[in-house]
mmCIF file of C-alpha atoms and ligand atoms in Angstrom:
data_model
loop_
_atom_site.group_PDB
_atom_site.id
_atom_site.type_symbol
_atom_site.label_atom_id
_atom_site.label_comp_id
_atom_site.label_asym_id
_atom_site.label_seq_id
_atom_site.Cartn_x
_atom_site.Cartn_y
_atom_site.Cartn_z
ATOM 1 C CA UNK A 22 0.000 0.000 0.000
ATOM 2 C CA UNK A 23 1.332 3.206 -1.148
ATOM 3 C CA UNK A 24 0.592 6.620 0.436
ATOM 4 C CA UNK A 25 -1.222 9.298 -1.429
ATOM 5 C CA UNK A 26 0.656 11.549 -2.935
ATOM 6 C CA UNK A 27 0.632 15.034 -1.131
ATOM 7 C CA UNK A 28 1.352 17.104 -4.158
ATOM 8 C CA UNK A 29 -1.476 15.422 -6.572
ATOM 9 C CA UNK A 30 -3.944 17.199 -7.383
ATOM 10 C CA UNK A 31 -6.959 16.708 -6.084
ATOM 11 C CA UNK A 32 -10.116 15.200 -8.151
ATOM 12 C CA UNK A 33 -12.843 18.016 -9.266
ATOM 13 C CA UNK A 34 -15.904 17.434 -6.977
ATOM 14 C CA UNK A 35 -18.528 15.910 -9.270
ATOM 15 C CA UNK A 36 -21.455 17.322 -7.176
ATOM 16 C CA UNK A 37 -21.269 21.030 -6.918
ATOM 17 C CA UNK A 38 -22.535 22.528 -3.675
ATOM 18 C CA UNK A 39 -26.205 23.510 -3.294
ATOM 19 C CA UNK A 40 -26.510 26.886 -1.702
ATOM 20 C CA UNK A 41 -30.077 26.867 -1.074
ATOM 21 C CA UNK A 42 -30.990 23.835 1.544
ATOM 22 C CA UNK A 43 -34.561 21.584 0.520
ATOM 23 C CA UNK A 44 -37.152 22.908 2.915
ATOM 24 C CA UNK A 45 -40.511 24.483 2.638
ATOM 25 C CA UNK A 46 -41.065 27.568 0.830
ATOM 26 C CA UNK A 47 -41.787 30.605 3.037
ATOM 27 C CA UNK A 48 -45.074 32.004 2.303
ATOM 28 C CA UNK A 49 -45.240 35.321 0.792
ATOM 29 C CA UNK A 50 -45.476 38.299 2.834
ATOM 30 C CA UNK A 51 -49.745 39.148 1.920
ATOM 31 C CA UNK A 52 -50.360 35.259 2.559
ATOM 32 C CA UNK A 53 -48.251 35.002 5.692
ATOM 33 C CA UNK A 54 -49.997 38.180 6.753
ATOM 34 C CA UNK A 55 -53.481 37.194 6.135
ATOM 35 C CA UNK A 56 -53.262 33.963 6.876
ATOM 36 C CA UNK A 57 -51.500 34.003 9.971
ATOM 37 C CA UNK A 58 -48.672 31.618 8.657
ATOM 38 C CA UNK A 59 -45.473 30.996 9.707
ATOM 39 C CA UNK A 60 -43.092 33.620 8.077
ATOM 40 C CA UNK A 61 -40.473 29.982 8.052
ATOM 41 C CA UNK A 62 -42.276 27.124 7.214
ATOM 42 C CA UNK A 63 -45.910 28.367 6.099
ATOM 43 C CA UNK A 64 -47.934 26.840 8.674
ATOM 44 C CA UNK A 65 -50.429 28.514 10.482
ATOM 45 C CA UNK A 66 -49.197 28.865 14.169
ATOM 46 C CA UNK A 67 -48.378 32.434 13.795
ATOM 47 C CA UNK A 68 -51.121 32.862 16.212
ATOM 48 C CA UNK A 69 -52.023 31.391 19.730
ATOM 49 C CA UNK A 70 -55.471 33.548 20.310
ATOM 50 C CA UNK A 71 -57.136 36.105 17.590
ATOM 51 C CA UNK A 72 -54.199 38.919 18.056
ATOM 52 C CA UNK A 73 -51.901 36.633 20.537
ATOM 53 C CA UNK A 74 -48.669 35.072 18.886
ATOM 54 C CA UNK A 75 -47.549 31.950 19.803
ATOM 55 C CA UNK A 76 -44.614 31.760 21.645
ATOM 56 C CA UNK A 77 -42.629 29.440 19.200
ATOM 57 C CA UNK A 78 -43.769 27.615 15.824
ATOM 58 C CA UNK A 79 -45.411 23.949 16.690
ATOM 59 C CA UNK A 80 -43.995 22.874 13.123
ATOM 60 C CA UNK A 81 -40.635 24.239 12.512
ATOM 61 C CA UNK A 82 -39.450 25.842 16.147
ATOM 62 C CA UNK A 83 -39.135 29.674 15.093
ATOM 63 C CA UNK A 84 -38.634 31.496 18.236
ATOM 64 C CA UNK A 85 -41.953 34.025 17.723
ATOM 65 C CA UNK A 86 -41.776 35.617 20.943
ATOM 66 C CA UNK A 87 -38.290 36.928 20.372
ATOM 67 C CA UNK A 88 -40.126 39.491 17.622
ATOM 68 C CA UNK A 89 -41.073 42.497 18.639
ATOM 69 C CA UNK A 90 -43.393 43.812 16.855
ATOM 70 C CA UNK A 91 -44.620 46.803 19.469
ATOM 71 C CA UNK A 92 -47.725 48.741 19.365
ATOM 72 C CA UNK A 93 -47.089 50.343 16.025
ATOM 73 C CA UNK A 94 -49.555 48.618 14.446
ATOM 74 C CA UNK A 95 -52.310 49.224 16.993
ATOM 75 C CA UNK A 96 -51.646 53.501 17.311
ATOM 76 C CA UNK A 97 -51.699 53.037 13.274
ATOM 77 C CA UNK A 98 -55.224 51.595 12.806
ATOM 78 C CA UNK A 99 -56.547 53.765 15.623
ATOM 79 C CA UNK A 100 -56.085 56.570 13.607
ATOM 80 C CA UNK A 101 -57.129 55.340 10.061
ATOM 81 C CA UNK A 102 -59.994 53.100 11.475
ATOM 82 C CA UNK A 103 -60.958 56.288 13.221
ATOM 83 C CA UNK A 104 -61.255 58.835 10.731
ATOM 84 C CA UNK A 105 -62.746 56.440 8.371
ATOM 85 C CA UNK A 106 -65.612 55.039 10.896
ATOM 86 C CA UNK A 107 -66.101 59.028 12.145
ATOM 87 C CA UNK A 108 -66.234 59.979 8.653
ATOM 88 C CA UNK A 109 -69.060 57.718 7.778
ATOM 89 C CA UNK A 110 -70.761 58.587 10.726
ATOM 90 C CA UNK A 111 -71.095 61.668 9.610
ATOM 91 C CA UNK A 112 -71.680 61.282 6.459
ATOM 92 C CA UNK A 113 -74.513 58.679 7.885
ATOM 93 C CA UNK A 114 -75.913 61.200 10.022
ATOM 94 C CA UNK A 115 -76.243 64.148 7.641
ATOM 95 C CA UNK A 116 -77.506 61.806 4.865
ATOM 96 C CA UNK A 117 -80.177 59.819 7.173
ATOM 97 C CA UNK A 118 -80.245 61.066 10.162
ATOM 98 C CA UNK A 119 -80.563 57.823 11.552
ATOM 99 C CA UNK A 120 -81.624 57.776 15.455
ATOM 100 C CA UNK A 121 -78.571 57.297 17.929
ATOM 101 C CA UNK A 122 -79.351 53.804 18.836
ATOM 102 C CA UNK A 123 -78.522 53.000 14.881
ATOM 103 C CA UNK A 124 -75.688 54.703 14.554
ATOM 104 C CA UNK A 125 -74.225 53.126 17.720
ATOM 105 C CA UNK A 126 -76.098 49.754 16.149
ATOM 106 C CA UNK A 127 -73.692 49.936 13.274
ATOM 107 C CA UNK A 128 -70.243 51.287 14.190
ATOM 108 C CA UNK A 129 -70.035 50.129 17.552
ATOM 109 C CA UNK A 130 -69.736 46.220 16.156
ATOM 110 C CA UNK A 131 -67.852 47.733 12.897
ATOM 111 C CA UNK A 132 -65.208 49.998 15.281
ATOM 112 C CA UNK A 133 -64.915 46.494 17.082
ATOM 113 C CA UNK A 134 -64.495 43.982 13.811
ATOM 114 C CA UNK A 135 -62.106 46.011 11.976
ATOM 115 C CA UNK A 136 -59.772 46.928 15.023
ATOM 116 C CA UNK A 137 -59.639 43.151 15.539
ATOM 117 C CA UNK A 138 -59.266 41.917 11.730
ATOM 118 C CA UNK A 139 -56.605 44.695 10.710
ATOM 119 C CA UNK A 140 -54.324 44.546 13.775
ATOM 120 C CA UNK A 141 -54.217 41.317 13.236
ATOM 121 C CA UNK A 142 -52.977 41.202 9.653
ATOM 122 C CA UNK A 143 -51.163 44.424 10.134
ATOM 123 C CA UNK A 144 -48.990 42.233 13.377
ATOM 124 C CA UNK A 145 -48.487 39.124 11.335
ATOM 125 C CA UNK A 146 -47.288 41.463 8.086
ATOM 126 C CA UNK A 147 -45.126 43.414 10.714
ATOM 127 C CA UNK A 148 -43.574 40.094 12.337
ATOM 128 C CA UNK A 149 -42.750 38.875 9.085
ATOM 129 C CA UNK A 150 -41.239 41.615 7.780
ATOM 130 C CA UNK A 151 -38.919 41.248 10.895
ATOM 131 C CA UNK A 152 -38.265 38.179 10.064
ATOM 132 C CA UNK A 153 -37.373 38.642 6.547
ATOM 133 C CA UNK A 154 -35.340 42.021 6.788
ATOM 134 C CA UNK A 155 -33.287 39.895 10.274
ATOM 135 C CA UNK A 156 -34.598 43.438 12.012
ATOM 136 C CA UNK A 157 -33.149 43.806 15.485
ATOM 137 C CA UNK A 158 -32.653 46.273 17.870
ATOM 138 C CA UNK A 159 -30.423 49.382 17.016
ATOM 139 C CA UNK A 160 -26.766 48.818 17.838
ATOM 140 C CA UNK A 161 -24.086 51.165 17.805
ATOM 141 C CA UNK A 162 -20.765 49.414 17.291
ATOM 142 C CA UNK A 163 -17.524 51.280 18.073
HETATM 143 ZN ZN1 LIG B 208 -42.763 27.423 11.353
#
């Protein structure tokens, strides 16, 4: 048995390296956000409650409680779901002039629906923009 020689070149690899590991495809950024998926694997365990994340994804393990996601998203849709359910109000009122009991019939559950529907989607987009930009806290390196 002979030893290999050290200064022989070496053999081309016949299998060039694949950058990109198999997995799952990560949903897009809309269908994450609507659907509440997974911004890793595309399962839907984004969400524990109807606005509560889970702490960590049951499928793939993503640590979701180390996002921070704030309350941007909440001050954001106070303001537009304001103005827009106080603008038709109004526009109700002069137009109709339904009694009070209607008006507060209507925007009451509609003030109520669409706080809960958009900060939801408007969290998940949020988290999963974190998660796709790697956003972290500010850090100012020397
Ligand atoms: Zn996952």
């Amino acid at each position: 048995m002979t030893a290999p020689d050290p200064v022989a070149p070496t053999p081309p690899n016949p299998v060039p390296p694949n950058p990109v590991p198999p997995g799952p495809v990560p949903p897009s950024l809309v269908e994450a956000s609507l659907k509440g998926l997974c911004p890793r694997c595309g399962s839907p365990t984004l969400f524990s409650g109807w606005t509560a994340f889970s702490d960590r994804c049951r499928v793939c393990g993503l640590d979701i409680a180390g996002f921070n996601v704030g309350d941007g998203p909440a001050a954001f849709l106070i303001l537009i779901l304001g103005a827009i359910v106080v603008g038709l109000a109004i526009w109700l009122q002069l137009t109709l002039a339904p009694p009070f009991w209607v008006q507060a019939l209507i925007w009451i559950p509609v003030t109520l629906g669409g706080t809960m529907w958009s900060l939801r989607i408007t969290k998940a987009a949020l988290l999963v923009s974190e998660y796709r930009n790697a956003a972290r806290e500010g850090r100012i390196t020397p």
